[in-house]
Amino acid sequence: MSTITRELAKLFRKITNSEIDAEGNAHVVLSPADSLLINNARIALASLEAEPVCVIDQSNLDYLKSGSDADVWPASRAEMGDVLLYRSATPAPVSVPAAMEMDDDFDSAFEHGKAVGWNACRAAMLQGGK
């Protein structure tokens, strides 16, 4: 277990007053947003711990870009200036949901809060990492 996962587990324990078992299962009922956040943290951790599977130099990378074949070497033979290649899944395209309309005549505080939260999450998605 790395430092990041220990810190994540400590934060989770502090926020929810619960534990995560060895398989990564939480023993509480979480909101979908909380579950998504924890899952994204696990994915981020996995990408931080990824190791290169091979290396390629710049000239061979240019061959690949032009559609030709190129040589790659084991990651153990990496030299200064080589490009490290990782094996990972292609990220899924992100689609931002439509904004939720808010009426001036609030039928319930819950619906208003839901719309405010939805639109705040949508705005954060549109901002990306800016």
Short mmCIF file of C-alpha atoms in Angstrom, two decimals:
data_model
loop_
_atom_site.label_atom_id
_atom_site.label_comp_id
_atom_site.label_asym_id
_atom_site.label_seq_id
_atom_site.Cartn_x
_atom_site.Cartn_y
_atom_site.Cartn_z
CA MET A 1 0.00 0.00 0.00
CA SER A 2 1.46 3.38 -0.96
CA THR A 3 1.39 6.61 0.99
CA ILE A 4 -1.42 7.97 -1.16
CA THR A 5 -3.75 5.07 -0.40
CA ARG A 6 -2.98 5.27 3.32
CA GLU A 7 -3.80 8.95 3.26
CA LEU A 8 -6.98 8.24 1.30
CA ALA A 9 -8.01 5.57 3.79
CA LYS A 10 -7.35 7.92 6.72
CA LEU A 11 -9.37 10.68 5.08
CA PHE A 12 -12.21 8.27 4.30
CA ARG A 13 -12.20 7.02 7.90
CA LYS A 14 -12.25 10.59 9.20
CA ILE A 15 -15.09 11.72 6.93
CA THR A 16 -17.38 8.70 7.18
CA ASN A 17 -16.32 7.22 10.52
CA SER A 18 -15.99 3.84 8.80
CA GLU A 19 -13.30 1.51 7.45
CA ILE A 20 -12.23 0.16 4.07
CA ASP A 21 -11.39 -3.54 4.18
CA ALA A 22 -8.41 -5.22 2.47
CA GLU A 23 -10.38 -5.69 -0.77
CA GLY A 24 -11.20 -1.96 -0.88
CA ASN A 25 -14.85 -2.38 0.12
CA ALA A 26 -16.45 0.30 2.26
CA HIS A 27 -18.78 -0.83 5.02
CA VAL A 28 -21.16 2.14 4.79
CA VAL A 29 -23.81 3.31 2.37
CA LEU A 30 -22.31 6.08 0.25
CA SER A 31 -23.96 8.54 -2.07
CA PRO A 32 -23.27 7.96 -5.78
CA ALA A 33 -21.04 11.06 -5.81
CA ASP A 34 -18.94 9.71 -2.91
CA SER A 35 -18.62 6.30 -4.57
CA LEU A 36 -17.55 7.97 -7.82
CA LEU A 37 -14.98 10.09 -5.99
CA ILE A 38 -13.45 7.04 -4.27
CA ASN A 39 -13.39 5.09 -7.54
CA ASN A 40 -11.68 8.00 -9.33
CA ALA A 41 -9.10 8.18 -6.55
CA ARG A 42 -8.34 4.46 -7.04
CA ILE A 43 -7.96 4.97 -10.80
CA ALA A 44 -5.64 7.93 -10.24
CA LEU A 45 -3.55 5.89 -7.84
CA ALA A 46 -3.26 3.05 -10.35
CA SER A 47 -2.03 5.47 -13.01
CA LEU A 48 0.57 6.87 -10.59
CA GLU A 49 1.89 3.37 -9.93
CA ALA A 50 1.99 2.35 -13.62
CA GLU A 51 5.35 1.22 -14.97
CA PRO A 52 6.53 1.61 -18.57
CA VAL A 53 6.36 -1.53 -20.70
CA CYS A 54 8.85 -0.38 -23.35
CA VAL A 55 10.74 2.63 -24.70
CA ILE A 56 11.18 4.21 -28.10
CA ASP A 57 13.56 6.92 -29.29
CA GLN A 58 12.45 10.09 -31.07
CA SER A 59 13.47 9.00 -34.57
CA ASN A 60 11.52 5.74 -34.28
CA LEU A 61 8.57 7.67 -32.85
CA ASP A 62 8.63 9.85 -36.00
CA TYR A 63 8.50 6.66 -38.11
CA LEU A 64 5.41 5.55 -36.22
CA LYS A 65 3.74 8.92 -36.73
CA SER A 66 4.31 8.64 -40.48
CA GLY A 67 2.67 5.20 -40.54
CA SER A 68 5.85 3.11 -40.81
CA ASP A 69 7.07 0.33 -38.57
CA ALA A 70 9.45 1.20 -35.76
CA ASP A 71 11.59 -0.52 -33.15
CA VAL A 72 10.85 -0.46 -29.44
CA TRP A 73 13.05 -1.70 -26.60
CA PRO A 74 12.40 -3.15 -23.16
CA ALA A 75 11.87 -0.49 -20.49
CA SER A 76 15.06 -1.65 -18.77
CA ARG A 77 17.08 -0.26 -21.72
CA ALA A 78 15.80 3.32 -21.39
CA GLU A 79 18.29 6.08 -22.17
CA MET A 80 18.19 9.85 -21.86
CA GLY A 81 15.68 11.29 -24.33
CA ASP A 82 13.75 8.05 -24.86
CA VAL A 83 9.95 8.12 -24.71
CA LEU A 84 8.48 5.74 -22.14
CA LEU A 85 5.44 3.78 -23.34
CA TYR A 86 2.76 2.64 -20.90
CA ARG A 87 0.01 0.10 -21.31
CA SER A 88 -3.30 1.53 -20.22
CA ALA A 89 -6.89 1.79 -21.27
CA THR A 90 -7.93 4.73 -23.40
CA PRO A 91 -9.89 7.20 -21.28
CA ALA A 92 -13.58 7.40 -22.01
CA PRO A 93 -14.80 10.62 -23.59
CA VAL A 94 -16.44 12.96 -21.12
CA SER A 95 -19.90 14.31 -21.82
CA VAL A 96 -21.14 17.16 -19.69
CA PRO A 97 -24.82 16.86 -18.70
CA ALA A 98 -27.26 19.65 -19.49
CA ALA A 99 -27.83 22.39 -16.93
CA MET A 100 -30.77 21.90 -14.60
CA GLU A 101 -33.38 24.66 -14.80
CA MET A 102 -34.30 26.51 -11.61
CA ASP A 103 -37.75 28.08 -11.32
CA ASP A 104 -38.36 31.25 -9.33
CA ASP A 105 -41.21 29.56 -7.46
CA PHE A 106 -39.39 26.92 -5.45
CA ASP A 107 -41.70 23.99 -4.75
CA SER A 108 -39.21 22.49 -2.35
CA ALA A 109 -35.86 23.35 -0.87
CA PHE A 110 -34.69 19.86 -1.85
CA GLU A 111 -35.31 20.47 -5.57
CA HIS A 112 -33.59 23.86 -5.38
CA GLY A 113 -30.57 22.33 -3.59
CA LYS A 114 -30.44 19.51 -6.11
CA ALA A 115 -30.40 21.99 -9.02
CA VAL A 116 -27.72 24.14 -7.37
CA GLY A 117 -25.53 21.08 -6.71
CA TRP A 118 -26.08 19.68 -10.20
CA ASN A 119 -25.15 22.97 -11.87
CA ALA A 120 -22.10 23.44 -9.63
CA CYS A 121 -20.86 19.96 -10.57
CA ARG A 122 -21.54 20.72 -14.24
CA ALA A 123 -19.59 23.99 -14.00
CA ALA A 124 -16.64 22.14 -12.43
CA MET A 125 -16.69 19.61 -15.29
CA LEU A 126 -16.67 22.42 -17.84
CA GLN A 127 -13.75 24.11 -16.08
CA GLY A 128 -11.70 20.91 -16.29
CA GLY A 129 -8.39 21.52 -14.54
CA LYS A 130 -8.36 25.28 -15.12
#
